Amino acid sequence: MTGAPVRVFLVDDHEVVRRGVADLLGMEDDLEVVGTAGTAAEALARVPVVRPDVVVLDVRLPDGDGVTVCRELRSRTDSAVLMLTSFDDDQSLFDAILAGASGYVLKQVRGTDLVAGIRTVAAGGSLLDPRATGRVMARLRGQAEVDDPLADLTPQERRILALIGEGMTNRQIGAELFVAEKTVKNYVSSLLAKLGLERRVQAAVLAARLDQLGPAGGPERPAAS
């Protein structure tokens, strides 16, 4: 293994879930569980101190909701947040994205997919459960403006938006477009500002939605090499 392991903090009100996920992650050399919490209060007290790379966070907690915890953690730390829940709830999913969650998966997810999802968000990517993505797309489609939302983007920003929609990290995008990772980061900041978005995952959802609408509404894709 090269480099330090991804540090993961687990927040769930069910002890059996916390232990099960901890055992699952404990079998991976590149992942390390650095703390657990069963309530919103515990999470808000401990995560800013531990400062993990990824927080795996339940949507519903006995003393609050995970969306509020996510929003607070994103304002106080650099930790990526992956929502993990048994509730197939459109509103919670939508709110979690707006709160800055990097991903949202259901507890029915396979263990290998959860592990891959943690690695994805730790690397700066985004992840949505496929069964939930379609409903988010539909909701965003209903809120979309008639005007082209990408009108202010440059061709390069459109290409980067398309690659964000495919789940690529800044490093992967830089390799794809032959530009420095720092340059990609600047492009991402610019396109988020132009689109009125705060989080990368919001851009990923928008890109996926526009891609579903076809060439007339989708961001410009990089030419195949």
mmCIF file of C-alpha atoms in Angstrom:
data_model
loop_
_atom_site.group_PDB
_atom_site.id
_atom_site.type_symbol
_atom_site.label_atom_id
_atom_site.label_comp_id
_atom_site.label_asym_id
_atom_site.label_seq_id
_atom_site.Cartn_x
_atom_site.Cartn_y
_atom_site.Cartn_z
ATOM 1 C CA MET A 1 0.000 0.000 0.000
ATOM 2 C CA THR A 2 1.313 3.458 -0.822
ATOM 3 C CA GLY A 3 0.374 6.573 1.132
ATOM 4 C CA ALA A 4 -1.728 6.929 4.258
ATOM 5 C CA PRO A 5 -5.035 5.058 4.454
ATOM 6 C CA VAL A 6 -8.332 6.897 3.967
ATOM 7 C CA ARG A 7 -9.586 7.827 7.439
ATOM 8 C CA VAL A 8 -13.305 7.079 7.867
ATOM 9 C CA PHE A 9 -15.745 8.111 10.612
ATOM 10 C CA LEU A 10 -19.057 6.219 10.945
ATOM 11 C CA VAL A 11 -22.286 7.832 12.178
ATOM 12 C CA ASP A 12 -25.321 5.565 12.642
ATOM 13 C CA ASP A 13 -27.727 5.065 15.524
ATOM 14 C CA HIS A 14 -27.646 1.277 15.170
ATOM 15 C CA GLU A 15 -24.618 -0.329 16.810
ATOM 16 C CA VAL A 16 -24.880 -3.415 14.627
ATOM 17 C CA VAL A 17 -24.613 -1.234 11.503
ATOM 18 C CA ARG A 18 -21.597 0.635 12.863
ATOM 19 C CA ARG A 19 -19.864 -2.629 13.764
ATOM 20 C CA GLY A 20 -20.759 -4.257 10.479
ATOM 21 C CA VAL A 21 -19.434 -1.396 8.368
ATOM 22 C CA ALA A 22 -16.345 -1.094 10.583
ATOM 23 C CA ASP A 23 -15.607 -4.796 10.129
ATOM 24 C CA LEU A 24 -16.115 -4.456 6.370
ATOM 25 C CA LEU A 25 -13.734 -1.510 6.108
ATOM 26 C CA GLY A 26 -11.251 -3.176 8.449
ATOM 27 C CA MET A 27 -10.559 -5.774 5.761
ATOM 28 C CA GLU A 28 -9.275 -3.072 3.400
ATOM 29 C CA ASP A 29 -5.621 -2.037 3.694
ATOM 30 C CA ASP A 30 -6.292 1.473 2.376
ATOM 31 C CA LEU A 31 -9.231 2.290 4.692
ATOM 32 C CA GLU A 32 -9.140 2.971 8.447
ATOM 33 C CA VAL A 33 -12.094 3.592 10.764
ATOM 34 C CA VAL A 34 -10.969 6.381 13.120
ATOM 35 C CA GLY A 35 -14.188 6.861 15.087
ATOM 36 C CA THR A 36 -17.887 6.175 15.411
ATOM 37 C CA ALA A 37 -20.935 8.002 16.757
ATOM 38 C CA GLY A 38 -24.561 7.075 17.335
ATOM 39 C CA THR A 39 -26.105 10.545 17.577
ATOM 40 C CA ALA A 40 -25.955 13.913 15.845
ATOM 41 C CA ALA A 41 -24.513 15.532 18.972
ATOM 42 C CA GLU A 42 -21.683 12.994 19.160
ATOM 43 C CA ALA A 43 -20.909 13.436 15.469
ATOM 44 C CA LEU A 44 -20.786 17.225 15.685
ATOM 45 C CA ALA A 45 -18.555 17.041 18.755
ATOM 46 C CA ARG A 46 -16.128 14.391 17.547
ATOM 47 C CA VAL A 47 -15.777 14.721 13.764
ATOM 48 C CA PRO A 48 -14.240 18.249 13.831
ATOM 49 C CA VAL A 49 -11.659 16.951 16.333
ATOM 50 C CA VAL A 50 -10.823 13.730 14.488
ATOM 51 C CA ARG A 51 -11.031 15.345 11.010
ATOM 52 C CA PRO A 52 -11.491 12.165 8.959
ATOM 53 C CA ASP A 53 -11.251 12.085 5.191
ATOM 54 C CA VAL A 54 -14.772 10.665 4.846
ATOM 55 C CA VAL A 55 -17.812 10.642 7.131
ATOM 56 C CA VAL A 56 -20.313 7.861 6.431
ATOM 57 C CA LEU A 57 -23.500 9.406 7.813
ATOM 58 C CA ASP A 58 -27.014 8.057 8.380
ATOM 59 C CA VAL A 59 -29.810 10.369 7.220
ATOM 60 C CA ARG A 60 -31.952 9.860 10.330
ATOM 61 C CA LEU A 61 -30.541 10.034 13.854
ATOM 62 C CA PRO A 62 -32.307 9.908 17.239
ATOM 63 C CA ASP A 63 -31.526 13.538 18.122
ATOM 64 C CA GLY A 64 -31.589 15.146 14.680
ATOM 65 C CA ASP A 65 -31.256 14.530 10.970
ATOM 66 C CA GLY A 66 -28.196 13.655 8.989
ATOM 67 C CA VAL A 67 -28.768 16.405 6.425
ATOM 68 C CA THR A 68 -28.369 19.089 9.111
ATOM 69 C CA VAL A 69 -25.296 17.300 10.454
ATOM 70 C CA CYS A 70 -23.885 17.109 6.930
ATOM 71 C CA ARG A 71 -24.376 20.832 6.365
ATOM 72 C CA GLU A 72 -22.709 21.667 9.675
ATOM 73 C CA LEU A 73 -19.765 19.338 9.111
ATOM 74 C CA ARG A 74 -19.190 20.680 5.611
ATOM 75 C CA SER A 75 -19.043 24.223 7.029
ATOM 76 C CA ARG A 76 -16.593 23.258 9.777
ATOM 77 C CA THR A 77 -14.357 20.602 8.211
ATOM 78 C CA ASP A 78 -12.910 19.425 4.895
ATOM 79 C CA SER A 79 -14.323 15.912 5.361
ATOM 80 C CA ALA A 80 -16.296 14.456 2.482
ATOM 81 C CA VAL A 81 -19.715 13.124 3.502
ATOM 82 C CA LEU A 82 -21.284 9.937 2.162
ATOM 83 C CA MET A 83 -24.917 9.524 3.206
ATOM 84 C CA LEU A 84 -25.858 5.901 3.941
ATOM 85 C CA THR A 85 -29.508 5.222 4.700
ATOM 86 C CA SER A 86 -32.267 2.645 4.568
ATOM 87 C CA PHE A 87 -34.813 5.359 3.722
ATOM 88 C CA ASP A 88 -35.527 5.710 0.005
ATOM 89 C CA ASP A 89 -36.631 9.312 0.460
ATOM 90 C CA ASP A 90 -36.582 11.798 -2.438
ATOM 91 C CA GLN A 91 -36.611 14.881 -0.213
ATOM 92 C CA SER A 92 -33.752 13.680 1.997
ATOM 93 C CA LEU A 93 -31.723 12.819 -1.087
ATOM 94 C CA PHE A 94 -32.293 16.212 -2.644
ATOM 95 C CA ASP A 95 -31.601 18.035 0.641
ATOM 96 C CA ALA A 96 -28.420 16.023 1.203
ATOM 97 C CA ILE A 97 -27.044 17.111 -2.161
ATOM 98 C CA LEU A 98 -27.805 20.738 -1.388
ATOM 99 C CA ALA A 99 -26.188 20.323 2.043
ATOM 100 C CA GLY A 100 -22.924 19.308 0.390
ATOM 101 C CA ALA A 101 -22.951 15.517 0.573
ATOM 102 C CA SER A 102 -20.561 13.926 -1.910
ATOM 103 C CA GLY A 103 -22.670 10.807 -2.228
ATOM 104 C CA TYR A 104 -25.900 9.123 -1.193
ATOM 105 C CA VAL A 105 -26.344 5.357 -1.153
ATOM 106 C CA LEU A 106 -28.919 3.000 0.303
ATOM 107 C CA LYS A 107 -28.026 0.421 2.955
ATOM 108 C CA GLN A 108 -28.991 -2.306 0.515
ATOM 109 C CA VAL A 109 -25.774 -1.476 -1.350
ATOM 110 C CA ARG A 110 -23.265 -4.309 -1.724
ATOM 111 C CA GLY A 111 -20.250 -4.148 0.546
ATOM 112 C CA THR A 112 -17.837 -3.886 -2.370
ATOM 113 C CA ASP A 113 -19.822 -0.964 -3.783
ATOM 114 C CA LEU A 114 -19.808 0.850 -0.439
ATOM 115 C CA VAL A 115 -16.044 0.430 -0.187
ATOM 116 C CA ALA A 116 -15.647 1.728 -3.737
ATOM 117 C CA GLY A 117 -17.961 4.644 -2.932
ATOM 118 C CA ILE A 118 -15.876 5.663 0.068
ATOM 119 C CA ARG A 119 -12.765 5.623 -2.090
ATOM 120 C CA THR A 120 -14.560 7.677 -4.744
ATOM 121 C CA VAL A 121 -15.650 10.487 -2.431
ATOM 122 C CA ALA A 122 -12.279 10.452 -0.634
ATOM 123 C CA ALA A 123 -10.635 11.139 -4.004
ATOM 124 C CA GLY A 124 -12.958 14.093 -4.626
ATOM 125 C CA GLY A 125 -15.532 12.306 -6.770
ATOM 126 C CA SER A 126 -19.295 12.046 -6.290
ATOM 127 C CA LEU A 127 -21.626 9.094 -5.970
ATOM 128 C CA LEU A 128 -25.387 8.609 -6.123
ATOM 129 C CA ASP A 129 -27.274 5.339 -5.813
ATOM 130 C CA PRO A 130 -28.518 4.465 -9.339
ATOM 131 C CA ARG A 131 -32.031 3.791 -8.054
ATOM 132 C CA ALA A 132 -32.238 7.304 -6.639
ATOM 133 C CA THR A 133 -30.485 9.206 -9.411
ATOM 134 C CA GLY A 134 -33.427 9.120 -11.832
ATOM 135 C CA ARG A 135 -35.729 10.831 -9.360
ATOM 136 C CA VAL A 136 -33.205 13.573 -8.667
ATOM 137 C CA MET A 137 -32.861 14.104 -12.400
ATOM 138 C CA ALA A 138 -36.631 14.413 -12.738
ATOM 139 C CA ARG A 139 -36.832 16.948 -9.943
ATOM 140 C CA LEU A 140 -34.010 19.038 -11.355
ATOM 141 C CA ARG A 141 -35.587 18.817 -14.792
ATOM 142 C CA GLY A 142 -38.777 20.270 -13.366
ATOM 143 C CA GLN A 143 -36.815 23.160 -11.852
ATOM 144 C CA ALA A 144 -34.619 23.820 -14.865
ATOM 145 C CA GLU A 145 -34.879 27.172 -16.563
ATOM 146 C CA VAL A 146 -36.036 27.415 -20.156
ATOM 147 C CA ASP A 147 -32.803 29.177 -21.097
ATOM 148 C CA ASP A 148 -29.629 27.175 -21.647
ATOM 149 C CA PRO A 149 -28.088 26.870 -18.151
ATOM 150 C CA LEU A 150 -24.641 26.425 -19.717
ATOM 151 C CA ALA A 151 -24.769 29.563 -21.840
ATOM 152 C CA ASP A 152 -22.067 31.330 -19.810
ATOM 153 C CA LEU A 153 -19.640 28.396 -19.777
ATOM 154 C CA THR A 154 -16.605 28.241 -22.025
ATOM 155 C CA PRO A 155 -16.098 25.132 -24.192
ATOM 156 C CA GLN A 156 -13.422 23.889 -21.782
ATOM 157 C CA GLU A 157 -15.715 24.407 -18.796
ATOM 158 C CA ARG A 158 -18.426 22.425 -20.600
ATOM 159 C CA ARG A 159 -15.990 19.587 -21.226
ATOM 160 C CA ILE A 160 -14.966 19.570 -17.564
ATOM 161 C CA LEU A 161 -18.614 19.623 -16.465
ATOM 162 C CA ALA A 162 -19.281 16.554 -18.621
ATOM 163 C CA LEU A 163 -16.365 14.714 -17.006
ATOM 164 C CA ILE A 164 -17.546 15.713 -13.526
ATOM 165 C CA GLY A 165 -20.855 14.133 -14.496
ATOM 166 C CA GLU A 166 -18.979 10.900 -15.197
ATOM 167 C CA GLY A 167 -17.615 10.922 -11.635
ATOM 168 C CA MET A 168 -14.034 11.886 -12.484
ATOM 169 C CA THR A 169 -11.777 13.577 -9.933
ATOM 170 C CA ASN A 170 -9.773 16.712 -10.756
ATOM 171 C CA ARG A 171 -6.656 14.583 -11.242
ATOM 172 C CA GLN A 172 -8.449 12.257 -13.670
ATOM 173 C CA ILE A 173 -9.903 15.208 -15.577
ATOM 174 C CA GLY A 174 -6.447 16.771 -15.830
ATOM 175 C CA ALA A 175 -5.052 13.540 -17.280
ATOM 176 C CA GLU A 176 -7.965 13.315 -19.734
ATOM 177 C CA LEU A 177 -7.588 16.912 -20.959
ATOM 178 C CA PHE A 178 -3.783 17.163 -20.566
ATOM 179 C CA VAL A 179 -3.896 20.072 -18.102
ATOM 180 C CA ALA A 180 -2.611 20.463 -14.543
ATOM 181 C CA GLU A 181 -4.797 19.378 -11.631
ATOM 182 C CA LYS A 182 -4.629 22.917 -10.205
ATOM 183 C CA THR A 183 -5.876 24.291 -13.521
ATOM 184 C CA VAL A 184 -8.828 21.905 -13.416
ATOM 185 C CA LYS A 185 -9.602 23.063 -9.873
ATOM 186 C CA ASN A 186 -9.731 26.660 -11.107
ATOM 187 C CA TYR A 187 -12.044 25.688 -13.964
ATOM 188 C CA VAL A 188 -14.329 23.835 -11.552
ATOM 189 C CA SER A 189 -14.530 26.848 -9.236
ATOM 190 C CA SER A 190 -15.377 29.072 -12.196
ATOM 191 C CA LEU A 191 -18.099 26.844 -13.626
ATOM 192 C CA LEU A 192 -19.694 26.360 -10.200
ATOM 193 C CA ALA A 193 -19.860 30.130 -9.758
ATOM 194 C CA LYS A 194 -21.367 30.615 -13.225
ATOM 195 C CA LEU A 195 -23.989 27.930 -12.602
ATOM 196 C CA GLY A 196 -24.875 29.273 -9.165
ATOM 197 C CA LEU A 197 -23.862 26.022 -7.473
ATOM 198 C CA GLU A 198 -21.951 25.506 -4.233
ATOM 199 C CA ARG A 199 -20.868 21.875 -4.433
ATOM 200 C CA ARG A 200 -19.220 19.658 -7.001
ATOM 201 C CA VAL A 201 -21.859 16.947 -6.566
ATOM 202 C CA GLN A 202 -24.540 19.449 -7.613
ATOM 203 C CA ALA A 203 -22.624 19.985 -10.853
ATOM 204 C CA ALA A 204 -22.417 16.202 -11.324
ATOM 205 C CA VAL A 205 -26.187 15.895 -10.978
ATOM 206 C CA LEU A 206 -26.755 18.777 -13.393
ATOM 207 C CA ALA A 207 -24.364 17.260 -15.939
ATOM 208 C CA ALA A 208 -26.107 13.888 -15.734
ATOM 209 C CA ARG A 209 -29.513 15.515 -16.149
ATOM 210 C CA LEU A 210 -28.430 17.490 -19.203
ATOM 211 C CA ASP A 211 -26.854 14.369 -20.667
ATOM 212 C CA GLN A 212 -30.232 12.624 -20.387
ATOM 213 C CA LEU A 213 -31.814 15.449 -22.374
ATOM 214 C CA GLY A 214 -29.548 14.720 -25.348
ATOM 215 C CA PRO A 215 -27.252 16.863 -27.508
ATOM 216 C CA ALA A 216 -29.562 19.891 -27.448
ATOM 217 C CA GLY A 217 -29.384 20.209 -23.685
ATOM 218 C CA GLY A 218 -26.217 18.365 -22.703
ATOM 219 C CA PRO A 219 -22.747 19.724 -22.023
ATOM 220 C CA GLU A 220 -20.226 19.362 -24.765
ATOM 221 C CA ARG A 221 -18.409 16.037 -24.473
ATOM 222 C CA PRO A 222 -14.695 15.645 -25.104
ATOM 223 C CA ALA A 223 -13.979 14.066 -28.469
ATOM 224 C CA ALA A 224 -13.159 10.378 -28.325
ATOM 225 C CA SER A 225 -9.458 9.683 -28.603
#
